Every structure is written in structure tokens, then in C-alpha cells.
């Protein structure tokens, strides 16, 4: 064996060991760690990520391994499947099945996260996702693919019920926007790597003589293999994590559920509208402009990189204009570009408008996650993440199926008009309800 590989493994292990002994100062508001995090130095990085506690940075980076496989899975299902004859109804069904399973499991898992701890749930969720994705590499039987999608949805529910909360528990109000922005940036950039892979497939075919199916399936197996690193890294980073589990008597009485329900309900309108079109963009490009996955995959990858770069300024945008105005500005401009997609006549223009739309809309995502964690009690954060995901994904899953049916019937632009209408309703409602609300620590 090459000893340089062993040296590198030892180096990574030592880094994980060092990160695992690092922790933020206990706040008394939730799970804490034994060793306090040293205060960040006065010198700050260009985008302000130095304010994020070191342990949180390592946790966020570990999540990026799974993002590569998940990114490739998106283009595998939504772009490659239609090329092999799988109908857009089946594509919509698979995406909808993931969403339904997440919706059903997220609420009870969110309650468990708040009452029993987040660490175990995060480990379980990250361990379920890679094997579920692997199923799509070995079969095209709709029955098995739907079962795999349902399992992946449960894993996603466990992950989402603990991920935002575990970041929020280890950061202060001043650190939180940067922490969520860093998470969002890395997730999008690394998923972009997975999305870009089909661009290399024609070259690989020409050099090796392998068929398209062999290359597509092999890429799914290899990228999904990286996802198995994620739960292992989480285990090392969180093994010294000590959560304070409150007894029933010690839990606060009379929690205010109104902020959570208002935020999630309004955000659900975005999910309702997005489902008609956004998950099916590669399918839309293929049906309307005959764009294969070798181009739509790299387009989504480039879009993800653009999203990541845009998100680096989200914390600064929120600091300058306030989180509510920053969210409204980004989402409003994004909606304009999405609406214009219905009127384009060539794939190149559609690609440019979509990338701008995606960057603007997702610039608001980390601000929104941070804002929600700041307007609910610390004891609600796990459930709040779950409820917000449920209210977003349930209508999103339903409308994804409807969007697939509309596209299969040749109605390529109606999903865009429906999405625009719901986006406008959500943006206006969000500003009216939250314009005077300020998040706390």
C-alpha cells in the first residue's frame, strides 16, 4: 500500500480528533459541549466565516461528502431517466415519494430531536441516505425505486429534524447567519460537482467504448460511496457532544407557536409553487428544447456554483437590510426571472435566466433558516425545522406530480405561471407579517 495514503488518512484523522475536542461556550439554552470554543480572533475572513465555531465548520464540511452523490442523483432521475424512456409521471412520482415520506416522518422525529437529543438522529439520518440512493443503480423497477425513495425520505426527515437545530444550538445569534450561509454554500458547491459529472460522459465513452448506461450507473455508485463518509465523520465530531435532556417538568410551559406556524405556512406557498416546475427543470429542458442530461446536468452544476457564490453575501445582505427585507428583495427579483422563462425560445436563454433565478432565490435560504431559528425557543428548534420542512415539502411533493403530468401533456409553460403566482403570494405575505420582527439568540 502507498504509505502516502496512510499518512493522509492519519492526517485527516488527527484533524477530526482536534475538531472533536473543540466546542462553543455553553449557553444554557440547549445541548452543550464540555470544552468551550475559543473566541474568534478579531481578524475575519473575506466572507465572515471565521466567526463560525471550528467544530461547526467541520460538521458542515463533512455534510458536503453526501452532497456530491445527492447532486448526481438529481440529474440521474430527472434527466437521464427520461432519456431511457422513463416517463415524466414516474419521475414526478419518485420525487413526490421522497417528499411524502419526509413529511410523514419529520414531525415525530422533530419532537424526538427536541426531547431525546439531536446527535443520534443526525447519525441515523445520514446513515440511511446512501444505501437508499444505491437502489437506483441496481434496478429500474418502479416498485423498488418508490420503496427506495420512501426510505430516502425518512432519512431526510431524520436529517432535517436535527441538522438546523444542531447548528443553531452551537452558535450565537451573531454567528448564526454565517454558519447557515457556510452550510448552504458548501452543500450547493459540492452538489454542483455531482450535477456536472454528465458533461464528461461523452469523452469517457469515446475513450473507453463503454455504453451510456454503464457510465451513468457507475457514476452513481462511485458518488454515492462518498456519502458513506458522512456518518463516520459525524460520529467522530460529535462523540464528545453532551446534550442536556430536559425532563417533562423542566420544559418551558406555554410556548408561543404562532411565529413558527406563520413562518412555515407562508414558506409553504413557496414550496407549493416551486413543486410545479423547479424539481422538473431538466425534464422541462429535455421536453421543450431536447436538451440531454450531458448539458442539463452541467447547467444545474453551474447554477449550484452560482448559488453558492451568491450565498456568501447573504449574511452581509441580512446585516445591511435586515433579514426580512433581504429575503423579500432576493425572492422578489428571483420571481421576475422565473416568470420570464415561459417566454424564451431557445435553450441558451433559458439556461441563463434559470441560473440568475436560482442564485437570487437561494440567496435567501440561509437567511430564512437563521431567521426561523431566532424567532422560536431553543426547545422548539428540532420540531421547528421539521414542521417548516413538512409544510414546504408536502405541497411541493403534490405539485411536483402535477407538474410532471402537465409536462407529459405538452403544457410546458403552465407550471411556470402557477409557480409565479404562489411565489408572489408568499413574498407579499411574508413581508406583511414579519416586517417588524427581530430574531433573538
CSV table of C-alpha atoms in Angstrom, one decimal:
chain,number,residue,atom,x,y,z
A,1,UNK,CA,0.0,0.0,0.0
A,2,UNK,CA,1.2,3.5,-0.7
A,3,UNK,CA,2.4,5.0,2.6
A,4,UNK,CA,1.4,8.4,1.4
A,5,UNK,CA,-2.2,7.3,1.5
A,6,UNK,CA,-1.8,6.1,5.1
A,7,UNK,CA,-0.1,9.4,6.0
A,8,UNK,CA,-3.0,11.3,4.5
A,9,UNK,CA,-5.6,9.1,6.4
A,10,UNK,CA,-3.7,9.8,9.7
A,11,UNK,CA,-3.6,13.5,8.9
A,12,UNK,CA,-7.4,13.6,8.3
A,13,UNK,CA,-7.9,11.5,11.5
A,14,UNK,CA,-5.8,13.9,13.6
A,15,UNK,CA,-7.8,16.9,12.2
A,16,UNK,CA,-11.1,15.2,13.1
A,17,UNK,CA,-9.7,14.4,16.6
A,18,UNK,CA,-8.7,18.1,17.0
A,19,UNK,CA,-12.1,19.3,15.8
A,20,UNK,CA,-13.9,16.9,18.1
A,21,UNK,CA,-12.3,18.4,21.2
A,22,UNK,CA,-13.5,21.9,20.2
A,23,UNK,CA,-16.8,23.4,21.2
A,24,UNK,CA,-18.7,26.6,21.8
A,25,UNK,CA,-19.3,28.2,25.1
A,26,UNK,CA,-22.3,26.8,26.9
A,27,UNK,CA,-25.4,29.0,26.5
A,28,UNK,CA,-27.7,27.3,28.9
A,29,UNK,CA,-30.4,27.2,26.2
A,30,UNK,CA,-29.9,23.7,24.9
A,31,UNK,CA,-27.4,21.0,24.1
A,32,UNK,CA,-23.9,22.0,25.1
A,33,UNK,CA,-20.4,20.6,24.9
A,34,UNK,CA,-17.8,20.1,27.5
A,35,UNK,CA,-14.9,22.2,26.2
A,36,UNK,CA,-15.6,25.9,25.4
A,37,UNK,CA,-14.9,27.2,21.9
A,38,UNK,CA,-12.1,29.9,21.9
A,39,UNK,CA,-13.4,33.2,20.9
A,40,UNK,CA,-12.8,34.1,17.3
A,41,UNK,CA,-10.0,36.4,16.6
A,42,UNK,CA,-10.5,40.0,15.6
A,43,UNK,CA,-9.3,39.2,12.1
A,44,UNK,CA,-12.1,38.0,9.9
A,45,UNK,CA,-12.2,36.1,6.6
A,46,UNK,CA,-13.3,37.8,3.5
A,47,UNK,CA,-16.9,36.4,3.8
A,48,UNK,CA,-17.1,36.4,7.6
A,49,UNK,CA,-17.0,32.6,8.0
A,50,UNK,CA,-14.2,32.9,10.7
A,51,UNK,CA,-16.9,33.8,13.2
A,52,UNK,CA,-18.3,30.2,12.9
A,53,UNK,CA,-17.1,27.9,15.6
A,54,UNK,CA,-14.4,25.5,14.4
A,55,UNK,CA,-16.4,22.4,15.3
A,56,UNK,CA,-19.4,23.7,13.4
A,57,UNK,CA,-17.2,24.3,10.3
A,58,UNK,CA,-16.0,20.7,10.4
A,59,UNK,CA,-19.5,19.4,10.8
A,60,UNK,CA,-20.7,21.4,7.8
A,61,UNK,CA,-17.8,20.3,5.7
A,62,UNK,CA,-18.5,16.7,6.5
A,63,UNK,CA,-22.0,17.1,5.1
A,64,UNK,CA,-20.5,18.0,1.7
A,65,UNK,CA,-19.5,14.4,1.0
A,66,UNK,CA,-23.1,13.3,0.8
A,67,UNK,CA,-24.0,16.4,-1.3
A,68,UNK,CA,-21.9,15.1,-4.3
A,69,UNK,CA,-23.9,11.9,-4.6
A,70,UNK,CA,-27.2,13.7,-4.0
A,71,UNK,CA,-26.4,16.2,-6.7
A,72,UNK,CA,-25.7,13.5,-9.3
A,73,UNK,CA,-28.8,11.6,-8.2
A,74,UNK,CA,-31.0,14.6,-9.2
A,75,UNK,CA,-29.7,14.7,-12.7
A,76,UNK,CA,-29.8,10.8,-12.9
A,77,UNK,CA,-33.5,10.8,-12.1
A,78,UNK,CA,-34.8,13.9,-13.7
A,79,UNK,CA,-32.6,14.0,-16.9
A,80,UNK,CA,-31.2,10.5,-17.5
A,81,UNK,CA,-34.3,8.6,-16.8
A,82,UNK,CA,-36.4,10.4,-19.4
A,83,UNK,CA,-33.7,9.7,-22.0
A,84,UNK,CA,-34.1,6.0,-21.3
A,85,UNK,CA,-37.9,6.1,-21.8
A,86,UNK,CA,-39.0,6.6,-18.1
A,87,UNK,CA,-42.0,8.9,-18.3
A,88,UNK,CA,-42.2,12.2,-16.5
A,89,UNK,CA,-45.0,10.9,-14.4
A,90,UNK,CA,-42.7,8.3,-12.9
A,91,UNK,CA,-40.0,11.0,-12.4
A,92,UNK,CA,-42.6,13.1,-10.6
A,93,UNK,CA,-43.8,10.1,-8.6
A,94,UNK,CA,-40.3,9.3,-7.3
A,95,UNK,CA,-39.6,12.9,-6.3
A,96,UNK,CA,-43.1,13.0,-4.7
A,97,UNK,CA,-42.5,9.8,-2.8
A,98,UNK,CA,-39.3,11.2,-1.2
A,99,UNK,CA,-41.3,14.3,-0.1
A,100,UNK,CA,-44.3,12.4,1.3
A,101,UNK,CA,-42.1,10.1,3.4
A,102,UNK,CA,-40.2,13.1,4.7
A,103,UNK,CA,-43.4,14.8,5.6
A,104,UNK,CA,-44.9,11.8,7.5
A,105,UNK,CA,-41.7,11.1,9.5
A,106,UNK,CA,-40.3,14.6,10.1
A,107,UNK,CA,-42.8,15.8,12.8
A,108,UNK,CA,-42.4,12.8,15.2
A,109,UNK,CA,-38.6,12.9,14.6
A,110,UNK,CA,-38.5,16.6,15.3
A,111,UNK,CA,-40.2,16.0,18.7
A,112,UNK,CA,-37.7,13.3,19.4
A,113,UNK,CA,-34.9,15.6,18.5
A,114,UNK,CA,-36.0,18.2,21.0
A,115,UNK,CA,-36.8,15.7,23.8
A,116,UNK,CA,-34.2,13.0,23.4
A,117,UNK,CA,-31.3,14.7,21.6
A,118,UNK,CA,-30.2,15.5,18.1
A,119,UNK,CA,-26.9,13.6,17.7
A,120,UNK,CA,-28.3,10.1,17.4
A,121,UNK,CA,-31.0,11.3,15.0
A,122,UNK,CA,-28.4,13.0,12.8
A,123,UNK,CA,-26.2,9.9,12.7
A,124,UNK,CA,-29.2,7.7,11.7
A,125,UNK,CA,-30.4,10.0,9.0
A,126,UNK,CA,-27.0,10.3,7.4
A,127,UNK,CA,-26.6,6.5,7.5
A,128,UNK,CA,-30.0,5.8,5.8
A,129,UNK,CA,-29.5,8.1,2.8
A,130,UNK,CA,-26.5,6.4,1.0
A,131,UNK,CA,-28.0,2.8,0.9
A,132,UNK,CA,-31.3,4.2,-0.3
A,133,UNK,CA,-29.6,6.1,-3.2
A,134,UNK,CA,-27.7,2.9,-4.2
A,135,UNK,CA,-31.0,1.2,-5.1
A,136,UNK,CA,-31.4,3.4,-8.2
A,137,UNK,CA,-28.1,2.0,-9.5
A,138,UNK,CA,-29.3,-1.7,-9.5
A,139,UNK,CA,-32.9,-1.5,-10.7
A,140,UNK,CA,-35.4,0.4,-12.8
A,141,UNK,CA,-38.4,-1.4,-11.4
A,142,UNK,CA,-40.8,1.3,-10.3
A,143,UNK,CA,-41.9,-0.6,-7.2
A,144,UNK,CA,-38.4,-0.9,-5.8
A,145,UNK,CA,-37.5,2.6,-6.8
A,146,UNK,CA,-40.5,4.0,-5.0
A,147,UNK,CA,-39.6,2.0,-1.9
A,148,UNK,CA,-36.1,3.4,-2.0
A,149,UNK,CA,-37.5,6.9,-2.4
A,150,UNK,CA,-39.7,6.4,0.6
A,151,UNK,CA,-36.7,5.2,2.7
A,152,UNK,CA,-34.6,8.2,1.5
A,153,UNK,CA,-37.5,10.4,2.6
A,154,UNK,CA,-37.4,9.0,6.1
A,155,UNK,CA,-33.6,9.5,6.2
A,156,UNK,CA,-34.1,13.1,5.0
A,157,UNK,CA,-36.7,13.6,7.7
A,158,UNK,CA,-34.3,12.5,10.4
A,159,UNK,CA,-31.5,14.6,9.0
A,160,UNK,CA,-33.6,17.8,8.6
A,161,UNK,CA,-35.1,17.4,12.1
A,162,UNK,CA,-31.7,17.7,13.6
A,163,UNK,CA,-29.3,19.5,11.2
A,164,UNK,CA,-30.5,23.1,11.5
A,165,UNK,CA,-31.1,22.7,15.3
A,166,UNK,CA,-27.7,21.2,15.9
A,167,UNK,CA,-26.0,24.2,14.1
A,168,UNK,CA,-28.2,26.7,15.9
A,169,UNK,CA,-27.5,25.1,19.3
A,170,UNK,CA,-23.8,25.6,18.8
A,171,UNK,CA,-23.8,29.2,17.6
A,172,UNK,CA,-24.8,32.6,18.9
A,173,UNK,CA,-27.2,35.0,17.2
A,174,UNK,CA,-24.2,36.8,15.7
A,175,UNK,CA,-22.6,33.6,14.4
A,176,UNK,CA,-25.8,32.0,13.0
A,177,UNK,CA,-26.2,33.8,9.7
A,178,UNK,CA,-22.6,33.0,8.8
A,179,UNK,CA,-23.0,29.4,9.9
A,180,UNK,CA,-26.1,28.7,7.8
A,181,UNK,CA,-24.6,30.6,4.9
A,182,UNK,CA,-21.4,28.3,5.1
A,183,UNK,CA,-23.6,25.2,5.2
A,184,UNK,CA,-25.6,26.4,2.2
A,185,UNK,CA,-22.5,27.4,0.2
A,186,UNK,CA,-20.7,24.1,0.7
A,187,UNK,CA,-23.8,22.0,0.1
A,188,UNK,CA,-24.5,23.7,-3.2
A,189,UNK,CA,-20.9,23.7,-4.5
A,190,UNK,CA,-20.4,20.0,-3.7
A,191,UNK,CA,-23.8,19.0,-5.1
A,192,UNK,CA,-22.8,21.0,-8.2
A,193,UNK,CA,-19.8,18.7,-8.6
A,194,UNK,CA,-22.2,15.8,-8.8
A,195,UNK,CA,-24.5,17.6,-11.2
A,196,UNK,CA,-21.6,18.4,-13.5
A,197,UNK,CA,-20.4,14.8,-14.0
A,198,UNK,CA,-22.5,14.0,-17.1
A,199,UNK,CA,-20.6,16.7,-19.0
A,200,UNK,CA,-17.6,14.3,-19.0
A,201,UNK,CA,-19.5,11.2,-20.1
A,202,UNK,CA,-19.2,11.6,-23.9
A,203,UNK,CA,-15.4,11.9,-23.5
A,204,UNK,CA,-15.3,8.8,-21.3
A,205,UNK,CA,-17.5,6.9,-23.8
A,206,UNK,CA,-15.2,7.8,-26.6
A,207,UNK,CA,-12.0,6.8,-24.7
A,208,UNK,CA,-13.3,3.6,-23.2
A,209,UNK,CA,-16.0,2.3,-25.5
A,210,UNK,CA,-18.4,1.8,-22.6
A,211,UNK,CA,-22.1,2.3,-23.0
A,212,UNK,CA,-24.1,5.3,-21.7
A,213,UNK,CA,-26.0,3.1,-19.2
A,214,UNK,CA,-22.8,1.6,-17.8
A,215,UNK,CA,-21.2,5.0,-17.3
A,216,UNK,CA,-24.3,6.6,-15.7
A,217,UNK,CA,-24.7,3.7,-13.2
A,218,UNK,CA,-21.0,3.5,-12.3
A,219,UNK,CA,-21.0,7.3,-11.6
A,220,UNK,CA,-24.0,6.8,-9.3
A,221,UNK,CA,-22.2,4.0,-7.4
A,222,UNK,CA,-19.0,6.0,-7.0
A,223,UNK,CA,-20.5,9.3,-6.0
A,224,UNK,CA,-22.9,7.5,-3.5
A,225,UNK,CA,-19.9,5.8,-2.0
A,226,UNK,CA,-18.7,9.2,-0.8
A,227,UNK,CA,-21.9,9.5,1.2
A,228,UNK,CA,-20.8,6.7,3.5
A,229,UNK,CA,-18.0,9.0,4.8
A,230,UNK,CA,-20.6,11.4,6.2
A,231,UNK,CA,-22.0,9.4,9.2
A,232,UNK,CA,-18.4,8.3,10.1
A,233,UNK,CA,-17.2,11.9,10.2
A,234,UNK,CA,-20.3,12.9,12.2
A,235,UNK,CA,-19.6,10.1,14.7
A,236,UNK,CA,-16.0,11.4,15.4
A,237,UNK,CA,-17.0,15.0,15.5
A,238,UNK,CA,-20.0,14.5,17.8
A,239,UNK,CA,-18.8,11.7,20.1
A,240,UNK,CA,-17.9,14.1,22.9
A,241,UNK,CA,-21.2,16.1,22.3
A,242,UNK,CA,-23.1,16.3,25.6
A,243,UNK,CA,-26.8,17.1,25.2
A,244,UNK,CA,-28.8,18.4,28.1
A,245,UNK,CA,-32.1,16.5,28.0
A,246,UNK,CA,-34.8,18.3,29.9
A,247,UNK,CA,-37.4,16.3,31.8
A,248,UNK,CA,-41.0,16.9,31.2
A,249,UNK,CA,-41.2,19.1,34.3
A,250,UNK,CA,-38.3,21.2,33.3
A,251,UNK,CA,-39.6,22.0,29.9
A,252,UNK,CA,-40.9,25.6,29.4
A,253,UNK,CA,-44.7,26.0,29.6
A,254,UNK,CA,-46.8,27.9,27.2
A,255,UNK,CA,-44.5,28.1,24.2
A,256,UNK,CA,-45.6,30.5,21.5
A,257,UNK,CA,-46.3,28.5,18.4
A,258,UNK,CA,-47.6,31.5,16.3
A,259,UNK,CA,-44.2,32.6,14.8
A,260,UNK,CA,-43.4,29.0,13.7
A,261,UNK,CA,-46.8,28.4,12.2
A,262,UNK,CA,-46.9,31.8,10.4
A,263,UNK,CA,-43.4,31.4,9.0
A,264,UNK,CA,-44.0,27.8,7.9
A,265,UNK,CA,-47.4,28.5,6.4
A,266,UNK,CA,-46.1,31.4,4.3
A,267,UNK,CA,-43.0,29.4,3.3
A,268,UNK,CA,-45.3,26.6,2.3
A,269,UNK,CA,-46.6,28.8,-0.5
A,270,UNK,CA,-43.1,28.9,-2.0
A,271,UNK,CA,-43.0,25.1,-1.8
A,272,UNK,CA,-46.4,24.8,-3.4
A,273,UNK,CA,-45.4,26.9,-6.3
A,274,UNK,CA,-41.9,25.5,-6.7
A,275,UNK,CA,-43.1,22.0,-7.0
A,276,UNK,CA,-44.8,22.6,-10.3
A,277,UNK,CA,-41.5,23.5,-12.0
A,278,UNK,CA,-38.2,23.7,-10.1
A,279,UNK,CA,-37.6,19.9,-9.5
A,280,UNK,CA,-38.5,19.2,-13.1
A,281,UNK,CA,-36.3,21.8,-14.8
A,282,UNK,CA,-34.1,19.1,-16.5
A,283,UNK,CA,-37.2,17.3,-17.7
A,284,UNK,CA,-38.6,20.7,-19.0
A,285,UNK,CA,-35.4,21.4,-20.9
A,286,UNK,CA,-35.4,17.9,-22.4
A,287,UNK,CA,-39.1,18.0,-23.5
A,288,UNK,CA,-39.1,21.6,-24.7
A,289,UNK,CA,-35.6,22.1,-26.2
A,290,UNK,CA,-34.4,18.4,-26.5
A,291,UNK,CA,-31.5,19.2,-24.1
A,292,UNK,CA,-29.9,15.9,-22.9
A,293,UNK,CA,-28.5,15.3,-19.4
A,294,UNK,CA,-25.0,15.8,-20.7
A,295,UNK,CA,-25.9,19.5,-20.9
A,296,UNK,CA,-28.7,19.9,-18.3
A,297,UNK,CA,-26.5,18.3,-15.6
A,298,UNK,CA,-23.7,20.7,-16.1
A,299,UNK,CA,-26.2,23.6,-16.3
A,300,UNK,CA,-27.5,22.6,-12.8
A,301,UNK,CA,-24.0,22.3,-11.6
A,302,UNK,CA,-23.0,25.7,-12.8
A,303,UNK,CA,-26.2,27.0,-11.3
A,304,UNK,CA,-25.3,25.5,-7.9
A,305,UNK,CA,-21.9,27.1,-8.0
A,306,UNK,CA,-23.6,30.4,-8.8
A,307,UNK,CA,-26.0,29.8,-5.9
A,308,UNK,CA,-23.0,29.1,-3.6
A,309,UNK,CA,-21.2,32.2,-4.6
A,310,UNK,CA,-24.4,34.3,-4.1
A,311,UNK,CA,-25.0,32.8,-0.7
A,312,UNK,CA,-21.6,34.0,0.5
A,313,UNK,CA,-23.0,37.5,0.7
A,314,UNK,CA,-26.3,36.5,2.3
A,315,UNK,CA,-25.1,37.2,5.8
A,316,UNK,CA,-23.9,40.7,4.8
A,317,UNK,CA,-27.1,41.4,3.0
A,318,UNK,CA,-29.1,40.4,6.1
A,319,UNK,CA,-26.9,42.6,8.2
A,320,UNK,CA,-27.3,45.6,6.0
A,321,UNK,CA,-31.0,45.5,5.2
A,322,UNK,CA,-32.3,43.2,8.0
A,323,UNK,CA,-33.3,39.6,7.4
A,324,UNK,CA,-36.9,40.3,6.3
A,325,UNK,CA,-36.1,42.9,3.7
A,326,UNK,CA,-33.1,40.8,2.4
A,327,UNK,CA,-35.4,37.8,1.9
A,328,UNK,CA,-38.1,39.8,0.2
A,329,UNK,CA,-35.6,41.5,-2.1
A,330,UNK,CA,-33.9,38.3,-3.2
A,331,UNK,CA,-37.1,36.3,-3.7
A,332,UNK,CA,-38.9,39.1,-5.5
A,333,UNK,CA,-36.1,39.5,-8.1
A,334,UNK,CA,-35.9,35.8,-8.5
A,335,UNK,CA,-39.6,35.5,-9.3
A,336,UNK,CA,-39.3,38.0,-12.1
A,337,UNK,CA,-36.6,35.9,-13.8
A,338,UNK,CA,-38.6,32.7,-13.3
A,339,UNK,CA,-41.7,34.2,-14.9
A,340,UNK,CA,-39.6,35.2,-18.0
A,341,UNK,CA,-38.7,31.6,-18.6
A,342,UNK,CA,-42.2,31.0,-20.1
A,343,UNK,CA,-41.3,33.3,-23.0
A,344,UNK,CA,-37.9,32.1,-24.0
A,345,UNK,CA,-37.5,30.5,-27.4
A,346,UNK,CA,-34.1,28.8,-27.1
A,347,UNK,CA,-32.2,26.7,-24.6
A,348,UNK,CA,-29.3,29.1,-24.1
A,349,UNK,CA,-31.6,32.0,-23.0
A,350,UNK,CA,-33.5,29.6,-20.7
A,351,UNK,CA,-30.2,28.4,-19.1
A,352,UNK,CA,-29.1,32.0,-18.4
A,353,UNK,CA,-32.4,33.1,-16.9
A,354,UNK,CA,-32.7,30.0,-14.8
A,355,UNK,CA,-29.2,30.5,-13.3
A,356,UNK,CA,-30.0,34.0,-12.3
A,357,UNK,CA,-33.3,32.9,-10.8
A,358,UNK,CA,-31.7,30.1,-8.8
A,359,UNK,CA,-29.0,32.4,-7.4
A,360,UNK,CA,-31.4,35.1,-6.3
A,361,UNK,CA,-34.0,32.7,-4.7
A,362,UNK,CA,-31.5,30.6,-2.9
A,363,UNK,CA,-29.6,33.6,-1.6
A,364,UNK,CA,-32.5,34.0,0.8
A,365,UNK,CA,-32.4,30.4,2.0
A,366,UNK,CA,-29.7,30.6,4.7
A,367,UNK,CA,-31.2,33.9,5.9
A,368,UNK,CA,-34.6,32.2,6.3
A,369,UNK,CA,-33.1,29.2,8.2
A,370,UNK,CA,-31.3,31.5,10.6
A,371,UNK,CA,-34.3,33.8,11.0
A,372,UNK,CA,-36.6,30.8,11.9
A,373,UNK,CA,-34.1,29.5,14.5
A,374,UNK,CA,-34.0,33.0,16.0
A,375,UNK,CA,-37.8,33.5,16.4
A,376,UNK,CA,-38.5,30.2,18.1
A,377,UNK,CA,-37.5,29.0,21.6
A,378,UNK,CA,-34.3,26.8,21.7
A,379,UNK,CA,-36.5,23.9,22.9
A,380,UNK,CA,-38.5,24.1,19.7
A,381,UNK,CA,-35.7,24.1,17.1
A,382,UNK,CA,-35.8,20.5,16.2
A,383,UNK,CA,-39.6,20.5,15.8
A,384,UNK,CA,-39.5,23.9,14.1
A,385,UNK,CA,-37.1,22.5,11.4
A,386,UNK,CA,-39.3,19.5,10.9
A,387,UNK,CA,-42.6,21.5,10.7
A,388,UNK,CA,-41.1,24.0,8.3
A,389,UNK,CA,-39.8,21.2,6.1
A,390,UNK,CA,-43.2,19.4,6.2
A,391,UNK,CA,-45.2,22.5,5.3
A,392,UNK,CA,-42.8,23.2,2.5
A,393,UNK,CA,-42.4,19.6,1.1
A,394,UNK,CA,-45.9,18.3,1.4
A,395,UNK,CA,-47.5,20.7,-1.1
A,396,UNK,CA,-44.2,20.6,-3.1
A,397,UNK,CA,-44.4,16.9,-3.5
A,398,UNK,CA,-48.0,17.0,-4.6
A,399,UNK,CA,-47.4,19.8,-7.2
A,400,UNK,CA,-44.3,18.0,-8.5
A,401,UNK,CA,-46.5,15.1,-9.5
A,402,UNK,CA,-49.0,17.6,-11.1
A,403,UNK,CA,-46.1,19.4,-12.9
A,404,UNK,CA,-44.9,16.1,-14.4
A,405,UNK,CA,-48.4,15.3,-15.6
A,406,UNK,CA,-48.8,18.8,-17.2
A,407,UNK,CA,-45.4,18.5,-19.0
A,408,UNK,CA,-46.3,15.0,-20.2
A,409,UNK,CA,-49.4,16.5,-21.7
A,410,UNK,CA,-47.4,19.1,-23.6
A,411,UNK,CA,-48.2,22.0,-21.3
A,412,UNK,CA,-44.7,23.2,-20.7
A,413,UNK,CA,-45.3,26.8,-19.5
A,414,UNK,CA,-48.4,26.4,-17.3
A,415,UNK,CA,-46.2,25.1,-14.4
A,416,UNK,CA,-44.2,28.3,-14.6
A,417,UNK,CA,-47.3,30.6,-14.4
A,418,UNK,CA,-48.6,28.6,-11.4
A,419,UNK,CA,-45.2,28.8,-9.6
A,420,UNK,CA,-45.0,32.6,-10.2
A,421,UNK,CA,-48.5,33.1,-8.7
A,422,UNK,CA,-47.7,31.2,-5.5
A,423,UNK,CA,-44.3,32.9,-5.1
A,424,UNK,CA,-45.9,36.4,-5.3
A,425,UNK,CA,-48.5,35.4,-2.7
A,426,UNK,CA,-45.7,34.1,-0.3
A,427,UNK,CA,-43.4,37.1,-0.7
A,428,UNK,CA,-46.2,39.6,0.0
A,429,UNK,CA,-47.5,37.7,3.0
A,430,UNK,CA,-44.0,37.3,4.5
A,431,UNK,CA,-43.3,41.0,4.4
A,432,UNK,CA,-46.7,41.9,5.8
A,433,UNK,CA,-46.4,39.5,8.8
A,434,UNK,CA,-42.7,39.7,9.7
A,435,UNK,CA,-41.5,43.2,8.7
A,436,UNK,CA,-41.3,44.3,12.4
A,437,UNK,CA,-40.0,41.0,13.8
A,438,UNK,CA,-36.4,40.7,15.0
A,439,UNK,CA,-34.7,37.3,15.7
A,440,UNK,CA,-33.0,36.7,19.1
A,441,UNK,CA,-30.3,34.4,20.3
